[in-house]
């Protein structure tokens, strides 16, 4: 059985698709592309697809991950192209690699998010970001299925900073861009929780809903404060035998 790991996006209007919507679209794409899927056992077999840490409905993403199991080997790049052609524009398969290591979900320990705050002056955003970063704790509340829950949004944020808007913007309306690295903890801290925290510490309240996009997710490097590519170990494992072959041939000669 071959396992393939895929990275896909949710762009434009497709950011409003729910995870269940994507599951249905992806399973249709698997059928259209005639992918030799492995199926689960039982009375109602399902294709073996493992989804990892899907982004909330309404947020865009450049870094969603899943893994599929096949009954026959396929070239990952050719498979990626077939699936990408079978999905609507906006749900794009942008990377594929054969799974040569275990624990993809275990390597998704943090996310990089971009928050576009239209109508917010960058100077006001700077002040709010500084207040958030300087706080020891920032308590926020969120309604859950078990009722209203209070938790600290500050502890999970490894980095929060403002970014400059391109100079050739088509409008002169103020806009602040935030970038943040959030560790995946329990309870999960989401971008809207950070926005609630900014409102709590600095009364920052965007006049329109923020446009939120996940730029990356992977293993958090505490030393550099960055998020690494979770598919890199699989690529390295695929390339390792190829690198070793010339040395082995030379030794045998």
Short mmCIF file of C-alpha atoms in Angstrom, two decimals:
data_model
loop_
_atom_site.label_atom_id
_atom_site.label_comp_id
_atom_site.label_asym_id
_atom_site.label_seq_id
_atom_site.Cartn_x
_atom_site.Cartn_y
_atom_site.Cartn_z
CA UNK A 1 0.00 0.00 0.00
CA UNK A 2 1.37 3.41 -0.98
CA UNK A 3 0.65 6.56 1.06
CA UNK A 4 0.73 10.03 -0.53
CA UNK A 5 0.72 13.29 1.43
CA UNK A 6 -0.80 16.36 -0.18
CA UNK A 7 -0.79 20.07 0.57
CA UNK A 8 -3.81 22.02 -0.66
CA UNK A 9 -5.17 25.55 -0.48
CA UNK A 10 -8.44 27.34 0.22
CA UNK A 11 -8.42 30.58 -1.75
CA UNK A 12 -10.88 33.31 -2.69
CA UNK A 13 -14.53 32.46 -2.16
CA UNK A 14 -13.60 28.83 -1.47
CA UNK A 15 -12.37 29.92 1.97
CA UNK A 16 -16.04 29.80 3.00
CA UNK A 17 -16.33 26.07 2.30
CA UNK A 18 -16.60 23.96 5.43
CA UNK A 19 -14.32 21.00 6.07
CA UNK A 20 -17.23 18.67 5.24
CA UNK A 21 -17.74 20.50 1.93
CA UNK A 22 -14.07 19.97 1.07
CA UNK A 23 -14.27 16.29 1.99
CA UNK A 24 -17.14 15.78 -0.44
CA UNK A 25 -15.38 17.71 -3.22
CA UNK A 26 -12.14 15.82 -2.67
CA UNK A 27 -13.79 12.40 -2.74
CA UNK A 28 -15.48 13.34 -6.04
CA UNK A 29 -12.07 14.41 -7.37
CA UNK A 30 -10.62 11.03 -6.39
CA UNK A 31 -13.32 9.28 -8.42
CA UNK A 32 -12.91 11.57 -11.45
CA UNK A 33 -9.14 11.07 -11.43
CA UNK A 34 -9.63 7.29 -11.09
CA UNK A 35 -7.23 7.11 -8.16
CA UNK A 36 -6.76 3.49 -6.94
CA UNK A 37 -7.88 4.25 -3.40
CA UNK A 38 -7.65 1.85 -0.48
CA UNK A 39 -10.92 1.57 1.45
CA UNK A 40 -11.77 0.97 5.06
CA UNK A 41 -13.36 -2.30 6.14
CA UNK A 42 -16.88 -2.58 7.48
CA UNK A 43 -20.48 -2.25 6.34
CA UNK A 44 -19.95 1.19 4.73
CA UNK A 45 -16.37 1.34 3.37
CA UNK A 46 -14.83 4.79 2.93
CA UNK A 47 -11.69 5.84 1.05
CA UNK A 48 -8.69 5.99 3.38
CA UNK A 49 -8.11 9.74 3.66
CA UNK A 50 -6.60 11.31 6.78
CA UNK A 51 -7.12 15.06 7.25
CA UNK A 52 -4.83 17.00 9.56
CA UNK A 53 -5.77 20.15 11.48
CA UNK A 54 -8.16 21.79 9.00
CA UNK A 55 -8.53 25.59 9.05
CA UNK A 56 -11.81 27.05 10.36
CA UNK A 57 -14.58 27.88 7.87
CA UNK A 58 -14.18 31.41 6.53
CA UNK A 59 -10.40 31.50 6.71
CA UNK A 60 -8.15 31.14 3.70
CA UNK A 61 -5.18 28.81 3.72
CA UNK A 62 -2.04 28.06 1.74
CA UNK A 63 -1.13 25.08 3.92
CA UNK A 64 -3.76 22.39 4.49
CA UNK A 65 -2.60 18.77 4.63
CA UNK A 66 -4.03 15.32 4.08
CA UNK A 67 -2.83 11.79 3.43
CA UNK A 68 -4.33 9.15 1.14
CA UNK A 69 -3.68 5.41 0.91
CA UNK A 70 -3.49 3.72 -2.51
CA UNK A 71 -3.72 0.08 -3.54
CA UNK A 72 -1.35 0.67 -6.48
CA UNK A 73 1.71 2.91 -6.72
CA UNK A 74 1.39 6.25 -8.49
CA UNK A 75 3.84 9.05 -9.24
CA UNK A 76 3.06 11.78 -6.66
CA UNK A 77 3.43 14.69 -9.08
CA UNK A 78 1.24 13.12 -11.78
CA UNK A 79 -1.34 12.31 -9.14
CA UNK A 80 -1.22 15.90 -7.87
CA UNK A 81 -1.91 17.25 -11.37
CA UNK A 82 -4.85 14.89 -11.91
CA UNK A 83 -6.46 15.79 -8.59
CA UNK A 84 -5.85 19.51 -9.07
CA UNK A 85 -7.61 19.41 -12.44
CA UNK A 86 -10.58 17.65 -10.83
CA UNK A 87 -11.10 20.27 -8.09
CA UNK A 88 -12.61 23.76 -8.44
CA UNK A 89 -10.25 26.71 -8.69
CA UNK A 90 -9.42 27.85 -5.16
CA UNK A 91 -9.17 24.31 -3.82
CA UNK A 92 -5.75 23.68 -5.33
CA UNK A 93 -3.41 20.73 -4.76
CA UNK A 94 -0.01 22.41 -4.67
CA UNK A 95 2.36 19.75 -3.33
CA UNK A 96 2.57 15.97 -3.16
CA UNK A 97 5.12 13.55 -1.75
CA UNK A 98 5.21 9.86 -1.00
CA UNK A 99 4.97 9.24 2.74
CA UNK A 100 8.27 7.73 3.88
CA UNK A 101 8.04 8.75 7.53
CA UNK A 102 5.41 8.48 10.25
CA UNK A 103 3.56 11.11 12.22
CA UNK A 104 2.51 13.90 9.83
CA UNK A 105 -0.01 15.20 12.36
CA UNK A 106 2.70 15.26 15.03
CA UNK A 107 4.71 17.67 12.86
CA UNK A 108 1.88 20.21 12.72
CA UNK A 109 2.64 22.02 15.96
CA UNK A 110 2.22 25.65 14.90
CA UNK A 111 0.67 27.87 12.21
CA UNK A 112 1.66 31.14 10.57
CA UNK A 113 -1.35 33.41 10.03
CA UNK A 114 -1.87 36.70 8.20
CA UNK A 115 -4.67 39.02 9.33
CA UNK A 116 -5.74 41.84 7.03
CA UNK A 117 -7.51 44.56 9.02
CA UNK A 118 -9.21 46.91 6.55
CA UNK A 119 -10.10 50.28 8.04
CA UNK A 120 -7.45 50.04 10.79
CA UNK A 121 -4.63 52.56 10.90
CA UNK A 122 -1.23 50.77 10.98
CA UNK A 123 -0.09 53.01 13.86
CA UNK A 124 -3.07 51.88 15.95
CA UNK A 125 -2.27 48.26 15.08
CA UNK A 126 1.36 48.79 16.16
CA UNK A 127 0.26 50.07 19.55
CA UNK A 128 -2.12 47.16 20.05
CA UNK A 129 0.51 44.60 19.02
CA UNK A 130 3.03 46.09 21.45
CA UNK A 131 0.49 45.98 24.28
CA UNK A 132 -0.35 42.35 23.48
CA UNK A 133 3.30 41.29 23.30
CA UNK A 134 4.15 43.01 26.58
CA UNK A 135 1.29 41.38 28.48
CA UNK A 136 2.02 38.35 30.66
CA UNK A 137 -1.44 36.96 29.92
CA UNK A 138 -4.41 38.03 27.82
CA UNK A 139 -7.67 36.43 28.86
CA UNK A 140 -10.38 36.05 26.23
CA UNK A 141 -13.72 34.28 26.11
CA UNK A 142 -15.15 31.97 23.49
CA UNK A 143 -18.48 30.19 23.31
CA UNK A 144 -17.97 26.42 23.05
CA UNK A 145 -20.37 23.48 22.97
CA UNK A 146 -19.88 23.28 26.73
CA UNK A 147 -20.66 26.95 27.29
CA UNK A 148 -18.62 30.13 27.65
CA UNK A 149 -14.93 29.40 28.23
CA UNK A 150 -12.20 31.78 29.43
CA UNK A 151 -8.56 31.11 28.52
CA UNK A 152 -5.21 32.84 27.94
CA UNK A 153 -4.64 33.79 24.28
CA UNK A 154 -1.15 35.18 24.93
CA UNK A 155 0.73 32.01 25.90
CA UNK A 156 0.19 30.27 22.54
CA UNK A 157 1.41 33.23 20.44
CA UNK A 158 5.10 32.79 19.65
CA UNK A 159 5.29 35.90 17.48
CA UNK A 160 2.97 38.78 16.59
CA UNK A 161 4.03 41.73 14.44
CA UNK A 162 2.73 44.23 11.90
CA UNK A 163 3.64 44.16 8.21
CA UNK A 164 3.73 47.04 5.75
CA UNK A 165 1.07 47.24 3.04
CA UNK A 166 2.41 47.41 -0.56
CA UNK A 167 2.89 50.98 -1.79
CA UNK A 168 0.77 50.47 -4.93
CA UNK A 169 -2.51 49.74 -3.13
CA UNK A 170 -5.60 50.44 -5.28
CA UNK A 171 -7.28 52.37 -2.45
CA UNK A 172 -6.22 55.03 0.03
CA UNK A 173 -8.26 53.53 2.89
CA UNK A 174 -6.19 52.54 5.95
CA UNK A 175 -5.27 48.90 6.31
CA UNK A 176 -3.11 47.05 8.85
CA UNK A 177 -1.52 43.67 8.17
CA UNK A 178 -0.63 41.39 11.07
CA UNK A 179 1.50 38.26 10.99
CA UNK A 180 1.45 35.81 13.87
CA UNK A 181 2.87 32.42 14.74
CA UNK A 182 0.54 30.43 16.98
CA UNK A 183 1.47 27.17 18.65
CA UNK A 184 -1.14 24.42 18.51
CA UNK A 185 -2.11 24.01 22.15
CA UNK A 186 -5.17 22.92 24.12
CA UNK A 187 -7.49 24.75 24.14
CA UNK A 188 -6.68 25.83 20.58
CA UNK A 189 -5.98 29.53 20.14
CA UNK A 190 -7.39 30.80 16.84
CA UNK A 191 -6.75 34.08 14.99
CA UNK A 192 -10.11 35.46 16.15
CA UNK A 193 -9.03 34.81 19.75
CA UNK A 194 -5.94 36.96 19.13
CA UNK A 195 -8.17 39.69 17.71
CA UNK A 196 -10.29 39.47 20.87
CA UNK A 197 -7.08 39.82 22.85
CA UNK A 198 -6.06 42.94 20.92
CA UNK A 199 -9.46 44.43 21.68
CA UNK A 200 -9.05 43.56 25.37
CA UNK A 201 -5.57 45.08 25.81
CA UNK A 202 -5.77 48.04 23.41
CA UNK A 203 -9.41 48.47 22.38
CA UNK A 204 -8.52 47.61 18.77
CA UNK A 205 -11.80 46.86 16.97
CA UNK A 206 -11.66 46.58 13.15
CA UNK A 207 -14.77 48.12 11.50
CA UNK A 208 -15.12 45.11 9.18
CA UNK A 209 -14.31 41.42 9.74
CA UNK A 210 -10.63 40.57 9.32
CA UNK A 211 -9.51 38.62 6.25
CA UNK A 212 -7.57 35.71 7.73
CA UNK A 213 -5.20 33.41 5.83
CA UNK A 214 -3.03 30.58 7.07
CA UNK A 215 0.32 30.93 5.30
CA UNK A 216 2.04 27.85 6.72
CA UNK A 217 1.83 25.15 9.34
CA UNK A 218 4.40 22.67 10.53
CA UNK A 219 6.89 21.94 13.25
CA UNK A 220 7.66 24.95 15.43
CA UNK A 221 11.37 25.76 15.76
CA UNK A 222 11.69 27.43 19.16
CA UNK A 223 15.25 28.59 18.44
CA UNK A 224 14.36 30.58 15.32
CA UNK A 225 10.65 31.17 15.99
CA UNK A 226 9.81 29.80 12.54
CA UNK A 227 7.58 27.00 11.23
CA UNK A 228 9.24 24.29 9.13
CA UNK A 229 7.85 22.38 6.14
CA UNK A 230 6.16 19.20 7.46
CA UNK A 231 6.72 17.37 4.15
CA UNK A 232 10.50 17.97 4.15
CA UNK A 233 11.35 14.72 6.02
CA UNK A 234 9.46 12.70 3.40
CA UNK A 235 11.25 14.45 0.54
CA UNK A 236 14.60 13.86 2.22
CA UNK A 237 13.77 10.17 2.74
CA UNK A 238 12.87 9.80 -0.95
CA UNK A 239 16.12 11.48 -2.07
CA UNK A 240 18.40 9.63 0.36
CA UNK A 241 18.61 6.30 -1.58
CA UNK A 242 19.33 8.18 -4.82
CA UNK A 243 22.20 10.04 -3.15
CA UNK A 244 23.62 6.85 -1.73
CA UNK A 245 23.58 4.87 -4.99
CA UNK A 246 26.69 6.43 -6.63
CA UNK A 247 28.73 5.87 -3.46
CA UNK A 248 27.60 2.23 -3.27
CA UNK A 249 28.46 1.66 -6.94
CA UNK A 250 31.91 3.19 -6.46
CA UNK A 251 32.57 1.00 -3.42
CA UNK A 252 31.60 -2.17 -5.28
CA UNK A 253 33.87 -1.24 -8.20
#
